[in-house]
Amino acid sequence: MFNLILFGPPGSGKGTQSEKLIAKYGLKHLSTGDLLRSEIAGKTELGLKAKSFMDAGQLVPDAVVIGMVDAAISANKGVNGFLFDGFPRTKAQAEALDDLLRSHATEIHVVLALDVPEEELIQRMIGRAKTSGRTDDADPEVQKKRISVYRNETLAVADHYNAFNKVVHLNGLGTVDEIFSLLCKEIDSRQ
Ligand code: AMP
């Protein structure tokens, strides 16, 4: 198995690059944002609980997200590996993910971090809101909140994996294809 985390702030291009990477490497895409949005669309109890956090740009509680990922990993035994997108977002989630993967006799092999300046992130969220219909992309206050949550809570995930020398920083500015080829180079050198 080859498991990777695509890491970066909201609007750094994780979703776009994930789609290309799973097509090329046959990995299972595990985006907690997508899973939560489908719970909301299905009007499930979990979705109703998550929606108010997401609309405010806050993180959904760790226990909810970790439970969702646990179920998704168990439901996808036998895959080539997982591409985690938007997860983990806190140190507690990172530790829980390490434990979960260990219980399946595997681990995170690399964390590919997309570095994008804050000004550019806001522009991308505004652009994405026009086609995605995501309310959390359209509201300037929610955009700022999501970036500050990233800074205050999510950057700790990079520190966690840095301690194991698993983090590679890449320039997230450029064309989709340029960034994709940077990511592929890192993956190919590890497989
Ligand atoms: P995303 O699609 O990854 O930008 O996530 C959209 C929203 O879903 C975030 O702003 C959070 O409210 C929630 N969310 C997604 N992934 C997580 C996570 N790993 N932990 C907590 N909340 C999450």
PDB file of C-alpha atoms and ligand atoms in Angstrom:
ATOM      1  CA  MET A   1       0.000   0.000   0.000  1.00  0.00           C
ATOM      2  CA  PHE A   2       1.037   3.573  -0.590  1.00  0.00           C
ATOM      3  CA  ASN A   3      -0.738   6.167   1.548  1.00  0.00           C
ATOM      4  CA  LEU A   4      -0.291   9.871   1.109  1.00  0.00           C
ATOM      5  CA  ILE A   5      -1.672  13.026   2.614  1.00  0.00           C
ATOM      6  CA  LEU A   6      -2.211  15.956   0.278  1.00  0.00           C
ATOM      7  CA  PHE A   7      -1.779  18.835   2.684  1.00  0.00           C
ATOM      8  CA  GLY A   8      -2.407  22.552   2.340  1.00  0.00           C
ATOM      9  CA  PRO A   9      -4.705  25.438   3.240  1.00  0.00           C
ATOM     10  CA  PRO A  10      -8.238  25.796   1.867  1.00  0.00           C
ATOM     11  CA  GLY A  11      -7.986  26.806  -1.786  1.00  0.00           C
ATOM     12  CA  SER A  12      -4.483  25.389  -2.285  1.00  0.00           C
ATOM     13  CA  GLY A  13      -5.643  22.996  -5.023  1.00  0.00           C
ATOM     14  CA  LYS A  14      -5.885  19.751  -3.034  1.00  0.00           C
ATOM     15  CA  GLY A  15      -9.203  18.703  -4.604  1.00  0.00           C
ATOM     16  CA  THR A  16      -8.101  19.388  -8.193  1.00  0.00           C
ATOM     17  CA  GLN A  17      -4.796  17.597  -7.775  1.00  0.00           C
ATOM     18  CA  SER A  18      -6.392  14.689  -5.894  1.00  0.00           C
ATOM     19  CA  GLU A  19      -8.630  13.902  -8.866  1.00  0.00           C
ATOM     20  CA  LYS A  20      -5.619  13.708 -11.185  1.00  0.00           C
ATOM     21  CA  LEU A  21      -3.502  11.722  -8.720  1.00  0.00           C
ATOM     22  CA  ILE A  22      -6.120   9.040  -8.015  1.00  0.00           C
ATOM     23  CA  ALA A  23      -6.613   8.578 -11.766  1.00  0.00           C
ATOM     24  CA  LYS A  24      -2.878   8.118 -12.332  1.00  0.00           C
ATOM     25  CA  TYR A  25      -1.968   5.999  -9.298  1.00  0.00           C
ATOM     26  CA  GLY A  26      -5.210   4.103  -8.625  1.00  0.00           C
ATOM     27  CA  LEU A  27      -5.447   5.351  -5.043  1.00  0.00           C
ATOM     28  CA  LYS A  28      -8.684   5.618  -3.081  1.00  0.00           C
ATOM     29  CA  HIS A  29      -9.577   9.294  -2.596  1.00  0.00           C
ATOM     30  CA  LEU A  30     -10.619  10.031   0.959  1.00  0.00           C
ATOM     31  CA  SER A  31     -11.772  13.649   1.238  1.00  0.00           C
ATOM     32  CA  THR A  32     -13.468  14.356   4.552  1.00  0.00           C
ATOM     33  CA  GLY A  33     -14.965  17.570   3.086  1.00  0.00           C
ATOM     34  CA  ASP A  34     -16.600  15.529   0.279  1.00  0.00           C
ATOM     35  CA  LEU A  35     -17.778  12.866   2.739  1.00  0.00           C
ATOM     36  CA  LEU A  36     -19.314  15.543   4.974  1.00  0.00           C
ATOM     37  CA  ARG A  37     -21.003  17.295   2.027  1.00  0.00           C
ATOM     38  CA  SER A  38     -22.552  13.997   0.945  1.00  0.00           C
ATOM     39  CA  GLU A  39     -23.833  13.444   4.503  1.00  0.00           C
ATOM     40  CA  ILE A  40     -25.411  16.908   4.323  1.00  0.00           C
ATOM     41  CA  ALA A  41     -26.944  16.169   0.906  1.00  0.00           C
ATOM     42  CA  GLY A  42     -28.363  12.929   2.329  1.00  0.00           C
ATOM     43  CA  LYS A  43     -29.794  14.876   5.297  1.00  0.00           C
ATOM     44  CA  THR A  44     -28.301  12.361   7.728  1.00  0.00           C
ATOM     45  CA  GLU A  45     -27.984  13.055  11.445  1.00  0.00           C
ATOM     46  CA  LEU A  46     -24.191  13.363  11.029  1.00  0.00           C
ATOM     47  CA  GLY A  47     -24.691  15.792   8.141  1.00  0.00           C
ATOM     48  CA  LEU A  48     -27.070  17.970  10.133  1.00  0.00           C
ATOM     49  CA  LYS A  49     -24.593  18.080  13.007  1.00  0.00           C
ATOM     50  CA  ALA A  50     -21.659  18.932  10.707  1.00  0.00           C
ATOM     51  CA  LYS A  51     -23.391  21.620   8.648  1.00  0.00           C
ATOM     52  CA  SER A  52     -23.390  24.370  11.275  1.00  0.00           C
ATOM     53  CA  PHE A  53     -19.637  23.950  11.839  1.00  0.00           C
ATOM     54  CA  MET A  54     -18.903  23.960   8.113  1.00  0.00           C
ATOM     55  CA  ASP A  55     -21.089  26.992   7.402  1.00  0.00           C
ATOM     56  CA  ALA A  56     -19.166  28.895  10.097  1.00  0.00           C
ATOM     57  CA  GLY A  57     -15.757  27.845   8.721  1.00  0.00           C
ATOM     58  CA  GLN A  58     -15.032  25.846  11.882  1.00  0.00           C
ATOM     59  CA  LEU A  59     -13.771  22.306  12.148  1.00  0.00           C
ATOM     60  CA  VAL A  60     -16.260  19.504  12.637  1.00  0.00           C
ATOM     61  CA  PRO A  61     -15.438  17.749  15.960  1.00  0.00           C
ATOM     62  CA  ASP A  62     -12.543  15.277  15.779  1.00  0.00           C
ATOM     63  CA  ALA A  63     -14.603  12.294  16.967  1.00  0.00           C
ATOM     64  CA  VAL A  64     -17.109  12.730  14.120  1.00  0.00           C
ATOM     65  CA  VAL A  65     -14.466  13.002  11.404  1.00  0.00           C
ATOM     66  CA  ILE A  66     -12.254  10.230  12.784  1.00  0.00           C
ATOM     67  CA  GLY A  67     -15.262   7.874  12.968  1.00  0.00           C
ATOM     68  CA  MET A  68     -16.053   8.633   9.317  1.00  0.00           C
ATOM     69  CA  VAL A  69     -12.472   7.932   8.213  1.00  0.00           C
ATOM     70  CA  ASP A  70     -12.307   4.735  10.294  1.00  0.00           C
ATOM     71  CA  ALA A  71     -15.430   3.449   8.509  1.00  0.00           C
ATOM     72  CA  ALA A  72     -14.096   4.478   5.078  1.00  0.00           C
ATOM     73  CA  ILE A  73     -10.751   2.716   5.617  1.00  0.00           C
ATOM     74  CA  SER A  74     -12.468  -0.488   6.773  1.00  0.00           C
ATOM     75  CA  ALA A  75     -14.878  -0.342   3.815  1.00  0.00           C
ATOM     76  CA  ASN A  76     -11.989  -0.165   1.324  1.00  0.00           C
ATOM     77  CA  LYS A  77      -9.782  -3.101   2.167  1.00  0.00           C
ATOM     78  CA  GLY A  78      -7.557  -4.230  -0.690  1.00  0.00           C
ATOM     79  CA  VAL A  79      -7.022  -0.820  -2.329  1.00  0.00           C
ATOM     80  CA  ASN A  80      -3.567   0.246  -3.623  1.00  0.00           C
ATOM     81  CA  GLY A  81      -3.508   2.957  -1.006  1.00  0.00           C
ATOM     82  CA  PHE A  82      -5.346   6.042   0.227  1.00  0.00           C
ATOM     83  CA  LEU A  83      -5.006   9.662  -0.745  1.00  0.00           C
ATOM     84  CA  PHE A  84      -6.132  11.693   2.266  1.00  0.00           C
ATOM     85  CA  ASP A  85      -7.410  15.138   1.251  1.00  0.00           C
ATOM     86  CA  GLY A  86      -8.469  17.627   3.928  1.00  0.00           C
ATOM     87  CA  PHE A  87      -7.681  15.083   6.664  1.00  0.00           C
ATOM     88  CA  PRO A  88      -6.050  15.098   9.168  1.00  0.00           C
ATOM     89  CA  ARG A  89      -6.724  18.706  10.150  1.00  0.00           C
ATOM     90  CA  THR A  90      -5.681  18.555  13.832  1.00  0.00           C
ATOM     91  CA  LYS A  91      -2.876  16.860  15.740  1.00  0.00           C
ATOM     92  CA  ALA A  92      -5.464  14.576  17.390  1.00  0.00           C
ATOM     93  CA  GLN A  93      -6.739  13.520  13.958  1.00  0.00           C
ATOM     94  CA  ALA A  94      -3.166  12.816  12.802  1.00  0.00           C
ATOM     95  CA  GLU A  95      -2.504  10.623  15.835  1.00  0.00           C
ATOM     96  CA  ALA A  96      -5.806   8.800  15.337  1.00  0.00           C
ATOM     97  CA  LEU A  97      -5.001   8.243  11.654  1.00  0.00           C
ATOM     98  CA  ASP A  98      -1.586   6.812  12.520  1.00  0.00           C
ATOM     99  CA  ASP A  99      -3.255   4.398  14.968  1.00  0.00           C
ATOM    100  CA  LEU A 100      -5.920   3.396  12.439  1.00  0.00           C
ATOM    101  CA  LEU A 101      -3.382   2.725   9.707  1.00  0.00           C
ATOM    102  CA  ARG A 102      -1.179   0.818  12.145  1.00  0.00           C
ATOM    103  CA  SER A 103      -4.141  -1.423  12.979  1.00  0.00           C
ATOM    104  CA  HIS A 104      -4.334  -2.197   9.236  1.00  0.00           C
ATOM    105  CA  ALA A 105      -0.550  -2.880   9.198  1.00  0.00           C
ATOM    106  CA  THR A 106       0.239   0.205   7.141  1.00  0.00           C
ATOM    107  CA  GLU A 107       1.229   3.870   7.572  1.00  0.00           C
ATOM    108  CA  ILE A 108       1.434   7.314   5.951  1.00  0.00           C
ATOM    109  CA  HIS A 109       4.317   7.238   3.485  1.00  0.00           C
ATOM    110  CA  VAL A 110       4.503  10.910   2.559  1.00  0.00           C
ATOM    111  CA  VAL A 111       2.803  14.249   3.207  1.00  0.00           C
ATOM    112  CA  LEU A 112       2.870  16.487   0.125  1.00  0.00           C
ATOM    113  CA  ALA A 113       2.248  20.076   1.222  1.00  0.00           C
ATOM    114  CA  LEU A 114       1.091  22.686  -1.296  1.00  0.00           C
ATOM    115  CA  ASP A 115       2.387  26.141  -0.349  1.00  0.00           C
ATOM    116  CA  VAL A 116       0.181  29.003  -1.582  1.00  0.00           C
ATOM    117  CA  PRO A 117       0.175  32.632  -0.315  1.00  0.00           C
ATOM    118  CA  GLU A 118      -2.951  33.752   1.577  1.00  0.00           C
ATOM    119  CA  GLU A 119      -3.941  36.419  -0.974  1.00  0.00           C
ATOM    120  CA  GLU A 120      -4.074  33.800  -3.701  1.00  0.00           C
ATOM    121  CA  LEU A 121      -6.139  31.433  -1.503  1.00  0.00           C
ATOM    122  CA  ILE A 122      -8.896  34.027  -1.122  1.00  0.00           C
ATOM    123  CA  GLN A 123      -8.966  34.682  -4.894  1.00  0.00           C
ATOM    124  CA  ARG A 124      -9.248  30.949  -5.585  1.00  0.00           C
ATOM    125  CA  MET A 125     -12.075  30.471  -3.068  1.00  0.00           C
ATOM    126  CA  ILE A 126     -13.986  33.373  -4.648  1.00  0.00           C
ATOM    127  CA  GLY A 127     -13.473  31.793  -8.084  1.00  0.00           C
ATOM    128  CA  ARG A 128     -14.495  28.328  -6.898  1.00  0.00           C
ATOM    129  CA  ALA A 129     -17.669  29.632  -5.188  1.00  0.00           C
ATOM    130  CA  LYS A 130     -19.030  30.713  -8.593  1.00  0.00           C
ATOM    131  CA  THR A 131     -19.213  27.129  -9.853  1.00  0.00           C
ATOM    132  CA  SER A 132     -19.241  24.920  -6.736  1.00  0.00           C
ATOM    133  CA  GLY A 133     -22.150  26.556  -4.958  1.00  0.00           C
ATOM    134  CA  ARG A 134     -20.157  26.145  -1.718  1.00  0.00           C
ATOM    135  CA  THR A 135     -21.416  28.783   0.706  1.00  0.00           C
ATOM    136  CA  ASP A 136     -18.230  28.447   2.786  1.00  0.00           C
ATOM    137  CA  ASP A 137     -16.237  29.661  -0.250  1.00  0.00           C
ATOM    138  CA  ALA A 138     -18.403  32.720  -0.943  1.00  0.00           C
ATOM    139  CA  ASP A 139     -18.483  34.545   2.405  1.00  0.00           C
ATOM    140  CA  PRO A 140     -15.359  36.671   3.146  1.00  0.00           C
ATOM    141  CA  GLU A 141     -15.720  36.183   6.920  1.00  0.00           C
ATOM    142  CA  VAL A 142     -15.913  32.396   6.532  1.00  0.00           C
ATOM    143  CA  GLN A 143     -12.923  32.426   4.141  1.00  0.00           C
ATOM    144  CA  LYS A 144     -10.852  34.286   6.757  1.00  0.00           C
ATOM    145  CA  LYS A 145     -12.032  31.966   9.519  1.00  0.00           C
ATOM    146  CA  ARG A 146     -11.034  28.858   7.535  1.00  0.00           C
ATOM    147  CA  ILE A 147      -7.566  30.265   6.905  1.00  0.00           C
ATOM    148  CA  SER A 148      -7.116  31.151  10.576  1.00  0.00           C
ATOM    149  CA  VAL A 149      -8.282  27.662  11.632  1.00  0.00           C
ATOM    150  CA  TYR A 150      -5.704  26.254   9.221  1.00  0.00           C
ATOM    151  CA  ARG A 151      -2.973  28.391  10.772  1.00  0.00           C
ATOM    152  CA  ASN A 152      -3.965  27.737  14.399  1.00  0.00           C
ATOM    153  CA  GLU A 153      -4.998  24.065  14.297  1.00  0.00           C
ATOM    154  CA  THR A 154      -4.014  22.392  11.050  1.00  0.00           C
ATOM    155  CA  LEU A 155      -0.387  23.479  10.679  1.00  0.00           C
ATOM    156  CA  ALA A 156       0.303  21.258  13.708  1.00  0.00           C
ATOM    157  CA  VAL A 157      -0.340  18.264  11.424  1.00  0.00           C
ATOM    158  CA  ALA A 158       2.685  19.223   9.306  1.00  0.00           C
ATOM    159  CA  ASP A 159       4.770  19.517  12.493  1.00  0.00           C
ATOM    160  CA  HIS A 160       3.569  16.065  13.570  1.00  0.00           C
ATOM    161  CA  TYR A 161       4.716  14.405  10.328  1.00  0.00           C
ATOM    162  CA  ASN A 162       7.821  16.570  10.047  1.00  0.00           C
ATOM    163  CA  ALA A 163       9.078  14.888  13.189  1.00  0.00           C
ATOM    164  CA  PHE A 164       9.090  11.648  11.133  1.00  0.00           C
ATOM    165  CA  ASN A 165      10.679  13.365   8.088  1.00  0.00           C
ATOM    166  CA  LYS A 166       7.586  12.689   6.012  1.00  0.00           C
ATOM    167  CA  VAL A 167       6.745  16.205   4.789  1.00  0.00           C
ATOM    168  CA  VAL A 168       7.706  17.607   1.390  1.00  0.00           C
ATOM    169  CA  HIS A 169       6.808  21.228   0.606  1.00  0.00           C
ATOM    170  CA  LEU A 170       5.944  22.088  -2.988  1.00  0.00           C
ATOM    171  CA  ASN A 171       5.194  25.376  -4.689  1.00  0.00           C
ATOM    172  CA  GLY A 172       1.411  25.448  -5.129  1.00  0.00           C
ATOM    173  CA  LEU A 173       1.560  28.405  -7.530  1.00  0.00           C
ATOM    174  CA  GLY A 174       1.575  27.550 -11.211  1.00  0.00           C
ATOM    175  CA  THR A 175      -0.612  25.754 -13.702  1.00  0.00           C
ATOM    176  CA  VAL A 176      -2.538  22.641 -12.682  1.00  0.00           C
ATOM    177  CA  ASP A 177      -0.230  20.549 -14.892  1.00  0.00           C
ATOM    178  CA  GLU A 178       2.955  22.088 -13.492  1.00  0.00           C
ATOM    179  CA  ILE A 179       1.902  21.353  -9.918  1.00  0.00           C
ATOM    180  CA  PHE A 180       0.708  17.867 -10.894  1.00  0.00           C
ATOM    181  CA  SER A 181       4.116  17.033 -12.338  1.00  0.00           C
ATOM    182  CA  LEU A 182       5.855  18.226  -9.141  1.00  0.00           C
ATOM    183  CA  LEU A 183       3.580  15.933  -7.114  1.00  0.00           C
ATOM    184  CA  CYS A 184       4.127  12.963  -9.457  1.00  0.00           C
ATOM    185  CA  LYS A 185       7.891  13.371  -9.239  1.00  0.00           C
ATOM    186  CA  GLU A 186       7.734  13.062  -5.441  1.00  0.00           C
ATOM    187  CA  ILE A 187       5.433  10.033  -5.562  1.00  0.00           C
ATOM    188  CA  ASP A 188       7.437   8.259  -8.267  1.00  0.00           C
ATOM    189  CA  SER A 189      10.633   8.673  -6.286  1.00  0.00           C
ATOM    190  CA  ARG A 190       9.013   6.833  -3.366  1.00  0.00           C
ATOM    191  CA  GLN A 191       7.243   3.944  -5.065  1.00  0.00           C
TER     192      GLN A 191
HETATM  193  P1  AMP B   1     -12.878  21.014   2.651  1.00  0.00           P
HETATM  194  O1  AMP B   1     -13.781  20.533   1.575  1.00  0.00           O
HETATM  195  O2  AMP B   1     -11.751  20.062   2.929  1.00  0.00           O
HETATM  196  O3  AMP B   1     -12.399  22.433   2.427  1.00  0.00           O
HETATM  197  O4  AMP B   1     -13.734  21.045   4.000  1.00  0.00           O
HETATM  198  C1  AMP B   1     -14.864  21.877   4.130  1.00  0.00           C
HETATM  199  C2  AMP B   1     -15.264  21.967   5.588  1.00  0.00           C
HETATM  200  O5  AMP B   1     -15.587  20.669   6.086  1.00  0.00           O
HETATM  201  C3  AMP B   1     -14.186  22.500   6.530  1.00  0.00           C
HETATM  202  O6  AMP B   1     -14.133  23.913   6.579  1.00  0.00           O
HETATM  203  C4  AMP B   1     -14.634  21.884   7.860  1.00  0.00           C
HETATM  204  O7  AMP B   1     -15.736  22.587   8.403  1.00  0.00           O
HETATM  205  C5  AMP B   1     -15.139  20.518   7.429  1.00  0.00           C
HETATM  206  N1  AMP B   1     -14.054  19.511   7.433  1.00  0.00           N
HETATM  207  C6  AMP B   1     -13.530  18.865   6.361  1.00  0.00           C
HETATM  208  N2  AMP B   1     -12.554  18.028   6.729  1.00  0.00           N
HETATM  209  C7  AMP B   1     -12.448  18.149   8.089  1.00  0.00           C
HETATM  210  C8  AMP B   1     -11.604  17.567   9.067  1.00  0.00           C
HETATM  211  N3  AMP B   1     -10.655  16.686   8.731  1.00  0.00           N
HETATM  212  N4  AMP B   1     -11.794  17.928  10.364  1.00  0.00           N
HETATM  213  C9  AMP B   1     -12.748  18.797  10.724  1.00  0.00           C
HETATM  214  N5  AMP B   1     -13.555  19.418   9.849  1.00  0.00           N
HETATM  215  C10 AMP B   1     -13.423  19.089   8.538  1.00  0.00           C
END
